[in-house]
CSV table of C-alpha atoms in Angstrom, one decimal:
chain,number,residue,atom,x,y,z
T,205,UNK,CA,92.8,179.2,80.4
T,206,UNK,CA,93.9,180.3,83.8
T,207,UNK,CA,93.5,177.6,86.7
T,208,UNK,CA,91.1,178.5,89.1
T,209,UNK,CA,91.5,177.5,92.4
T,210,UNK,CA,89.0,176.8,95.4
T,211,UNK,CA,88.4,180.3,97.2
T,212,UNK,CA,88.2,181.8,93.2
T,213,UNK,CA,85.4,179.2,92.5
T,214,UNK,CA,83.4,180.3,95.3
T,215,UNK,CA,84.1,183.9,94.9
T,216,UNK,CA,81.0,186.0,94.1
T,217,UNK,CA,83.3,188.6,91.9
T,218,UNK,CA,84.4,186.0,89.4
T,219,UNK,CA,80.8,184.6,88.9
T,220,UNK,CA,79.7,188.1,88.5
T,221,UNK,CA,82.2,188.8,86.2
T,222,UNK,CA,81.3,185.7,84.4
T,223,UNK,CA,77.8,186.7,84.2
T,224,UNK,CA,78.4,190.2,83.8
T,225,UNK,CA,78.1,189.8,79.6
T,226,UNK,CA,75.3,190.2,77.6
T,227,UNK,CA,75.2,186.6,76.2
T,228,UNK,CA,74.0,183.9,78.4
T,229,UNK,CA,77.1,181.5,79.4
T,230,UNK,CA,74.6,178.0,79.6
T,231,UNK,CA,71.7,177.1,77.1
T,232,UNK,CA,69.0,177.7,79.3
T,233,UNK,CA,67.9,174.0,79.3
T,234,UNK,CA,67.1,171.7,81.8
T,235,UNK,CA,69.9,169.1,82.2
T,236,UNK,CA,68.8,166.6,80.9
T,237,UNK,CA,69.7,164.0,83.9
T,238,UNK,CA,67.1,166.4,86.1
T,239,UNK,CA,64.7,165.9,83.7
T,240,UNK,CA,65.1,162.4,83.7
T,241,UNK,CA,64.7,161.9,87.6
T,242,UNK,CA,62.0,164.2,87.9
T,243,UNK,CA,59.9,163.6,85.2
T,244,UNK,CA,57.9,160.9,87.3
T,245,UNK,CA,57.5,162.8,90.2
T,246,UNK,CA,54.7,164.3,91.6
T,247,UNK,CA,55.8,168.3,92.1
T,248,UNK,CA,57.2,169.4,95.0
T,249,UNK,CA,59.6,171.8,96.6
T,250,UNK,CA,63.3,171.7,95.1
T,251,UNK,CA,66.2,173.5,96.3
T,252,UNK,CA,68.3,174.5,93.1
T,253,UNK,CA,72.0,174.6,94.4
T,254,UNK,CA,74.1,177.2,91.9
T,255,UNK,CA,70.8,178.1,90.0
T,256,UNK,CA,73.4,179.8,87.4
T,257,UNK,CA,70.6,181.5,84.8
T,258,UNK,CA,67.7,179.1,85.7
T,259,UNK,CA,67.2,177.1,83.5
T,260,UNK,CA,66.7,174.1,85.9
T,261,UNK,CA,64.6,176.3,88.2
T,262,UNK,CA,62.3,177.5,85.3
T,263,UNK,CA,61.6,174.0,83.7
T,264,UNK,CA,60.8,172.8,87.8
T,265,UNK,CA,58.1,175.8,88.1
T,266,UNK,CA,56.8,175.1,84.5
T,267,UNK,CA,56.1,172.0,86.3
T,268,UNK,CA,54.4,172.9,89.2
T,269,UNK,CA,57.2,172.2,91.2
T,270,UNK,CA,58.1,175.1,93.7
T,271,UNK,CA,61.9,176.1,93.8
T,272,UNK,CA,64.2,178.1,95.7
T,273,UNK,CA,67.1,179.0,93.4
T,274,UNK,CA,70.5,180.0,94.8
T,275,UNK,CA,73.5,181.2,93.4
T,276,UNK,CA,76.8,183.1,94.7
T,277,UNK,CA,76.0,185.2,91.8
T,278,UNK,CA,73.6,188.2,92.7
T,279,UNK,CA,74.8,189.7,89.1
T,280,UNK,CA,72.9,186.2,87.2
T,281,UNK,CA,70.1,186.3,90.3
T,282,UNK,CA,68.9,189.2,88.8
T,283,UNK,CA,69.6,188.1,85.2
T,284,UNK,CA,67.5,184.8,86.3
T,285,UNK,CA,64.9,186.6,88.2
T,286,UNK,CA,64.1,189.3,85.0
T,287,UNK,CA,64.5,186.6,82.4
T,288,UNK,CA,61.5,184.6,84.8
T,289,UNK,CA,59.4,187.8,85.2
T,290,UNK,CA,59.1,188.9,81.9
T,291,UNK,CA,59.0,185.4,80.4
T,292,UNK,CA,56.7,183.3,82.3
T,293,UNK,CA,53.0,183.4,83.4
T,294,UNK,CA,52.8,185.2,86.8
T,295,UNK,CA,51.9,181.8,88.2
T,296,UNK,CA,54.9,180.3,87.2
T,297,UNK,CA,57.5,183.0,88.2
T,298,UNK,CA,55.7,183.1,91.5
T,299,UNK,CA,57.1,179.5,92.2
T,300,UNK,CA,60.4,180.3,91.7
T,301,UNK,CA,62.3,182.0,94.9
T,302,UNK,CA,65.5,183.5,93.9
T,303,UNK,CA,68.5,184.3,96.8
T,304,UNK,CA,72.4,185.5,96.5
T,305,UNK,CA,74.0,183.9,99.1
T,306,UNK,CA,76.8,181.6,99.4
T,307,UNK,CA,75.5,178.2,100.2
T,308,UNK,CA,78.3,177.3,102.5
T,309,UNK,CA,77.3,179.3,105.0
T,310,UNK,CA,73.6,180.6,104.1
T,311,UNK,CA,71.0,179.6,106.2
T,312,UNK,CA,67.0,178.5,104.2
């Protein structure tokens, strides 16, 4: 495997590269250490940092929570957003805000 340095990490091209492929690259889960910190919480608004396919996002709107899910990534945004549209009640996609942008220097 080729080491990837800082400025290649946060480079949209190798995310949508990464991304670019037919197979999803994570399970589509929550993590499991979200789940555990939220699962007492009364819903909210989240801000999902490096949304990657959304899973986290998803499980937070299935939830009631409302998100705003950001990735460097417009190539798995859209990925993220179709999966959400055409798999989720129109109540529950509607929660989820998807954005490109870098997060060092995007502006909510």
């Amino acid at each position: 495997m080729t080491e990837l340095d800082a400025s290649t990490l946060h480079a949209p091209e190798y995310w949508n590269e990464r991304y670019s492929g037919r197979d999803p690259v994570w399970s589509g889960k929550v993590n499991q250490r979200l789940a555990e910190q939220t699962e007492t919480m009364a819903p909210g608004a989240a801000l999902d940092i490096g949304c990657g396919e959304g899973g986290d996002a998803v499980w937070l709107a299935q939830r009631g929570w409302t998100v705003t899910a950001v990735d460097v990534s417009d190539v798995v945004i859209d990925k993220a957003r179709a999966h959400a549209e055409q798999s989720l009640p129109d109540d529950v996609a509607a929660r989820i805000t998807w954005q490109a942008a870098d997060v060092r220097t995007w502006q909510p």
